[in-house]
Coordinates of C-alpha atoms in Angstrom, one line a residue:
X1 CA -26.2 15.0 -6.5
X2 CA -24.1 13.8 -9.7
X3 CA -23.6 9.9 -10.2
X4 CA -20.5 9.5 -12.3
X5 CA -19.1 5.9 -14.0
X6 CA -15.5 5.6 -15.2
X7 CA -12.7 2.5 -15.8
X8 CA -10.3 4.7 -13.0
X9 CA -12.5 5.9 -10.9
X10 CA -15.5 3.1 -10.6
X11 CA -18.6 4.6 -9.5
X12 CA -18.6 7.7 -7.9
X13 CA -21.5 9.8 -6.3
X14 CA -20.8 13.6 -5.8
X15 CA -22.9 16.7 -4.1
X16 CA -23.0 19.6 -5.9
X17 CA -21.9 21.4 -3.1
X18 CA -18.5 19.8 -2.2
X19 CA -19.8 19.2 1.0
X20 CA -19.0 15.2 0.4
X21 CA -17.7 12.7 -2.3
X22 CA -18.2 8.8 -2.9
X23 CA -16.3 6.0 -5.2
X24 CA -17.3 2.8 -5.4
X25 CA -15.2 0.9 -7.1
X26 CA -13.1 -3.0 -7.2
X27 CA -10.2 -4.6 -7.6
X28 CA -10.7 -8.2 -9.2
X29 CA -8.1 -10.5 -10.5
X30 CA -8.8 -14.5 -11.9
X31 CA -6.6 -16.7 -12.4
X32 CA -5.7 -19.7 -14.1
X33 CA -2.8 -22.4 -13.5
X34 CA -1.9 -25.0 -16.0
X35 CA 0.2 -28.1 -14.2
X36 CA 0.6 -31.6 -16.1
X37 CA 1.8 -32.7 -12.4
X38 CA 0.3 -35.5 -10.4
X39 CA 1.0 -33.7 -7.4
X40 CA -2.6 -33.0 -6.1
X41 CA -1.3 -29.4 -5.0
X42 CA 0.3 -28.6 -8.2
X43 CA -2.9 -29.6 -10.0
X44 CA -4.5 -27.3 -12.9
X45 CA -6.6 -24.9 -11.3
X46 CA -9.1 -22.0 -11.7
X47 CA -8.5 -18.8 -8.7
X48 CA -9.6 -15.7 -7.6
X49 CA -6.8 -14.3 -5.6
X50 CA -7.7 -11.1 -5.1
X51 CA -11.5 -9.5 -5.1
X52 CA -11.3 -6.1 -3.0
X53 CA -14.5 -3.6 -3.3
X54 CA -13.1 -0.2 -2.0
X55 CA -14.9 3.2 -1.1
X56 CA -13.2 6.1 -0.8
X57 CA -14.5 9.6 -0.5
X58 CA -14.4 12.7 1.0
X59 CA -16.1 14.9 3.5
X60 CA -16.9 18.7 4.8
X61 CA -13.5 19.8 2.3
X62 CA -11.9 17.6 -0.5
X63 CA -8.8 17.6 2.0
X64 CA -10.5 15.3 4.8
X65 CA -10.6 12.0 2.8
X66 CA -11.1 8.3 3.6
X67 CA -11.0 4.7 2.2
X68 CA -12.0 1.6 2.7
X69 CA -10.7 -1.8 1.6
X70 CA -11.7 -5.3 2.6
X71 CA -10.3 -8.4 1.1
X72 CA -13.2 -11.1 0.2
X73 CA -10.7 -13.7 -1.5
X74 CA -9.1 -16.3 0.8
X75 CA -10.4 -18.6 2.9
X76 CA -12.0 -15.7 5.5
X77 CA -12.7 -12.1 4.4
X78 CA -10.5 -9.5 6.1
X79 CA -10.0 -5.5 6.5
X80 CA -6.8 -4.2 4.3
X81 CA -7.5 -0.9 4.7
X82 CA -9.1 1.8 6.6
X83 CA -7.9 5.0 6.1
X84 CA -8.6 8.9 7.3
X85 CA -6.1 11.6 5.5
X86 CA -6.1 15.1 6.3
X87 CA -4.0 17.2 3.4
X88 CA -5.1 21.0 3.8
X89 CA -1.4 21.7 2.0
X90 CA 0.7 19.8 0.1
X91 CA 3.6 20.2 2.6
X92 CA 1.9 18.8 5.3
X93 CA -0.8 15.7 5.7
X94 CA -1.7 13.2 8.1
X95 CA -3.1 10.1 7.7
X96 CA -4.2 7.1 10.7
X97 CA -6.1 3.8 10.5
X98 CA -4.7 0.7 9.0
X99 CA -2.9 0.9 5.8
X100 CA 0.4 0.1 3.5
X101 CA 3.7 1.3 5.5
X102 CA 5.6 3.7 3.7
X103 CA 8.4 1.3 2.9
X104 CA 9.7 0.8 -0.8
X105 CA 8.6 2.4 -3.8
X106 CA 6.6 -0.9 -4.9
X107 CA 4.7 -1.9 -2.0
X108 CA 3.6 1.7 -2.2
X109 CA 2.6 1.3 -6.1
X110 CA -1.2 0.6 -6.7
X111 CA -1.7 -2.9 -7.5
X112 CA -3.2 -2.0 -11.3
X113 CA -0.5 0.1 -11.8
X114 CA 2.4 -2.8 -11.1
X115 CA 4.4 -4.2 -14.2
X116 CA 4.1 -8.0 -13.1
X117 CA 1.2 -9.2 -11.1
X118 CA 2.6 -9.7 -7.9
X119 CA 5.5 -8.1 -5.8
X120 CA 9.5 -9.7 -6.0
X121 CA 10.1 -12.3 -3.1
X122 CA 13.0 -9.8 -1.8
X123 CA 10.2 -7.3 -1.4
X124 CA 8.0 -9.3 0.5
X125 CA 10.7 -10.8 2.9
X126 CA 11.6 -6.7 3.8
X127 CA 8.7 -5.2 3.6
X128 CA 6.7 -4.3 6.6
X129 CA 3.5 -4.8 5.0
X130 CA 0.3 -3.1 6.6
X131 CA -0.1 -2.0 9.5
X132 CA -2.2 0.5 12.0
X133 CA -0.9 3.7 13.1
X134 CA -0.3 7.3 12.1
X135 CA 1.6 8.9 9.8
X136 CA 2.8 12.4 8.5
X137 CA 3.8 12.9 4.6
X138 CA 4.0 15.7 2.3
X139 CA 5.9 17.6 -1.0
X140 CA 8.3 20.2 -1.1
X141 CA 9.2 22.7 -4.0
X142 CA 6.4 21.0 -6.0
X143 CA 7.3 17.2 -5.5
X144 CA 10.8 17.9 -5.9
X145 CA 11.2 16.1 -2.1
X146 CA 8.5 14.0 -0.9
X147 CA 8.5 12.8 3.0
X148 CA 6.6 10.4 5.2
X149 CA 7.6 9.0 8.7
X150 CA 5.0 7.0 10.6
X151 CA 4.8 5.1 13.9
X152 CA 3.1 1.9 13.8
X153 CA 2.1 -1.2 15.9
X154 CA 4.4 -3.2 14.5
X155 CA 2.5 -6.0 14.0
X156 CA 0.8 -6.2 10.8
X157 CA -3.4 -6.4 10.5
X158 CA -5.9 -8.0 11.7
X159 CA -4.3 -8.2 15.3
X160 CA -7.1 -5.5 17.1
X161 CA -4.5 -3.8 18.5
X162 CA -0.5 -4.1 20.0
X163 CA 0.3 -7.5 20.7
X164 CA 2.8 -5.8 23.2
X165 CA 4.5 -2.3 24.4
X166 CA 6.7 -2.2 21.4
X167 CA 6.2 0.0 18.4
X168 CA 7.7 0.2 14.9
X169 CA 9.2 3.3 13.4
X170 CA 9.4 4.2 9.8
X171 CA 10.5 6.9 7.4
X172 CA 10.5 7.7 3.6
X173 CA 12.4 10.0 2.2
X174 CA 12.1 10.9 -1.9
X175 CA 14.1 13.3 -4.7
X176 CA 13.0 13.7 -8.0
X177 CA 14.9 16.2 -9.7
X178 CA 12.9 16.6 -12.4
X179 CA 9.6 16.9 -11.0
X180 CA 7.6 14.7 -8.9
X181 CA 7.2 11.2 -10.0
X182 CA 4.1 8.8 -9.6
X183 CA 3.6 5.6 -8.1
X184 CA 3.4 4.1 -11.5
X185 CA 5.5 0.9 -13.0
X186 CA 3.5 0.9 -16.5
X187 CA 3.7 4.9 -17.8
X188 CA 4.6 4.0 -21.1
X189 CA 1.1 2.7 -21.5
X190 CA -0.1 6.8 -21.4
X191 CA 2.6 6.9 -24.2
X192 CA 6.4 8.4 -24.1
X193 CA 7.5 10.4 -20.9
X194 CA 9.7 12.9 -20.7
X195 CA 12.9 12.4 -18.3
X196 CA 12.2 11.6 -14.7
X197 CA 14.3 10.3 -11.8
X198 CA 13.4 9.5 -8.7
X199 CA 16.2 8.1 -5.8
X200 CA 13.9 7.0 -2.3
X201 CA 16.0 5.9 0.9
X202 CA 13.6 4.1 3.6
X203 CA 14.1 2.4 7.2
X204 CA 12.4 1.1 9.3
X205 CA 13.2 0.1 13.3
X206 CA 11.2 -1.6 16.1
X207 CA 10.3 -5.4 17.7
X208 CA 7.5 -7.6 17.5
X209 CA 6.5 -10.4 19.2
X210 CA 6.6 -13.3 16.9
X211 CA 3.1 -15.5 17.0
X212 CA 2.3 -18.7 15.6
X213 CA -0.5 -20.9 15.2
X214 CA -1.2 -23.8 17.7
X215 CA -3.5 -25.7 19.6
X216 CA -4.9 -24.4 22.6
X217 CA -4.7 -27.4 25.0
X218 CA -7.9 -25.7 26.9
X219 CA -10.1 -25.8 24.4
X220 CA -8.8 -27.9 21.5
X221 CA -9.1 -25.2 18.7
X222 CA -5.7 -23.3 17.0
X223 CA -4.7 -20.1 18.6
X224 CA -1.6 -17.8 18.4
X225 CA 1.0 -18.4 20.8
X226 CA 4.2 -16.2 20.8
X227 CA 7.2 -17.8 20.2
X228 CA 9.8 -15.2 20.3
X229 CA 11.0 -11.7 19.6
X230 CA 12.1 -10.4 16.4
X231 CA 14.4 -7.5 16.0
X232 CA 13.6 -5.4 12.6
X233 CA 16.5 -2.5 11.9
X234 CA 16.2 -2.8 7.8
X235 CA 17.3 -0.1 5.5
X236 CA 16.4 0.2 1.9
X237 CA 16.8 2.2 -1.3
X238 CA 15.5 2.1 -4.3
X239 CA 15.5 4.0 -7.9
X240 CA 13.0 5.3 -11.0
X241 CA 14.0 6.5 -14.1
X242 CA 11.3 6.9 -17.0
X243 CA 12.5 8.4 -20.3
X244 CA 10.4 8.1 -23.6
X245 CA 8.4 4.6 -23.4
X246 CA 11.6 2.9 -21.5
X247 CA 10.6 2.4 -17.3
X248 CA 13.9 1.3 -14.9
X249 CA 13.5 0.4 -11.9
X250 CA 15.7 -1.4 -9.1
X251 CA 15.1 -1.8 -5.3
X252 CA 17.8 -2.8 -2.3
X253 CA 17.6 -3.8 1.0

């Protein structure tokens, strides 16, 4: 047993044997709002919007991973991810449980690694957000095409399962001429970078039920009721280019 400590990694506990792998780690972010308002919810405050422990980890073969993510900020604490990922090649790898959808590069891009703390409004109104299912990914010709196509619920977390007999179906598909580029807003932080593009076209299509809170008249305590039923057929590209310590990048939907 080896018991490791880094900034990326958190803490990590390894056999010697391969046979398993743990990190512990977290993903912490405060907050502070300066208002000279009188509006008493535009006041100046102190917040922690964020405070996610993860563990992640592998077992039997460094292929068969998993990880774990719950969100403890908010006014209830709730599961953002839990993940199991096979990858005995690069060309092929499944992954099920309840994580991000493969739908733009920036939803996909680890939150320490994005250039502004916080996604674009445009990205959040077409963005499927997370989800449970399954999906299948991989790399070709050494990252030269990436793939991943996943079929999900279709509506979103914390739901314990469908909400109906609907599902939503989603694909990813990646070219990077010049080699495979990471998930990374902020690479000029490692110093300069030699050329890279990367062009992405994504889509997703399905229905959900749309829910929203009210009072049960039975029992007098908020539940979800459905209210209707949304159509989702969205299409989206989006574009890298790195090149010495200059990072473009520029999403449509």
């Amino acid at each position: 047993m080896r018991l490791f400590a880094s900034v990326d990694d958190g803490l990590r506990v390894e056999a010697g044997d391969e046979l398993f792998s743990l990190k512990l780690g977290a993903l912490l972010l405060f907050r502070y709002g300066a208002s000279s308002t009188v509006i008493d919810s535009r006041r100046s405050t102190f917040e922690v919007p964020v405070a996610r422990p993860h563990l992640r980890g592998y077992v039997l073969a460094p292929w068969i991973e998993f990880f774990v993510q719950p969100e403890l900020a908010g006014p209830r604490p709730r599961l953002l991810d839990l993940v199991l990922r096979i990858q005995p090649i690069p060309e092929i790898g499944l992954q099920g449980g309840q994580f991000p959808t493969p739908f733009t590069r920036a939803y996909l891009t680890p939150v320490p690694k994005l250039l502004f703390p916080g996604f674009s409004v445009a990205n959040t109104a077409f963005r499927a957000g997370r989800d449970t299912g399954i999906e299948m990914f991989g790399k070709f010709f050494e990252g030269l095409v990436e793939y991943r196509v996943g079929i999900f619920n279709g509506n979103h977390i914390g739901q314990g399962g469908n909400d109906d007999d609907l599902l939503l179906y989603m694909g990813r598909l990646m070219f990077n001429p010049f080699g495979w580029v990471a998930y990374d807003e902020t690479p000029g932080l490692a110093g300069p970078q030699p050329f890279q593009l990367s062009v992405g076209i994504n889509g997703y299509v399905g229905e959900s039920q749309q829910t929203e809170m009210m009072v049960d008249p039975a029992t007098g305590l908020p539940a979800p009721a459905a209210i209707g039923t949304q159509h989702r057929n969205v299409a989206g590209l989006d574009l890298a280019m790195r090149w010495g310590l200059v990072t473009l990048q520029a999403e449509g939907y």
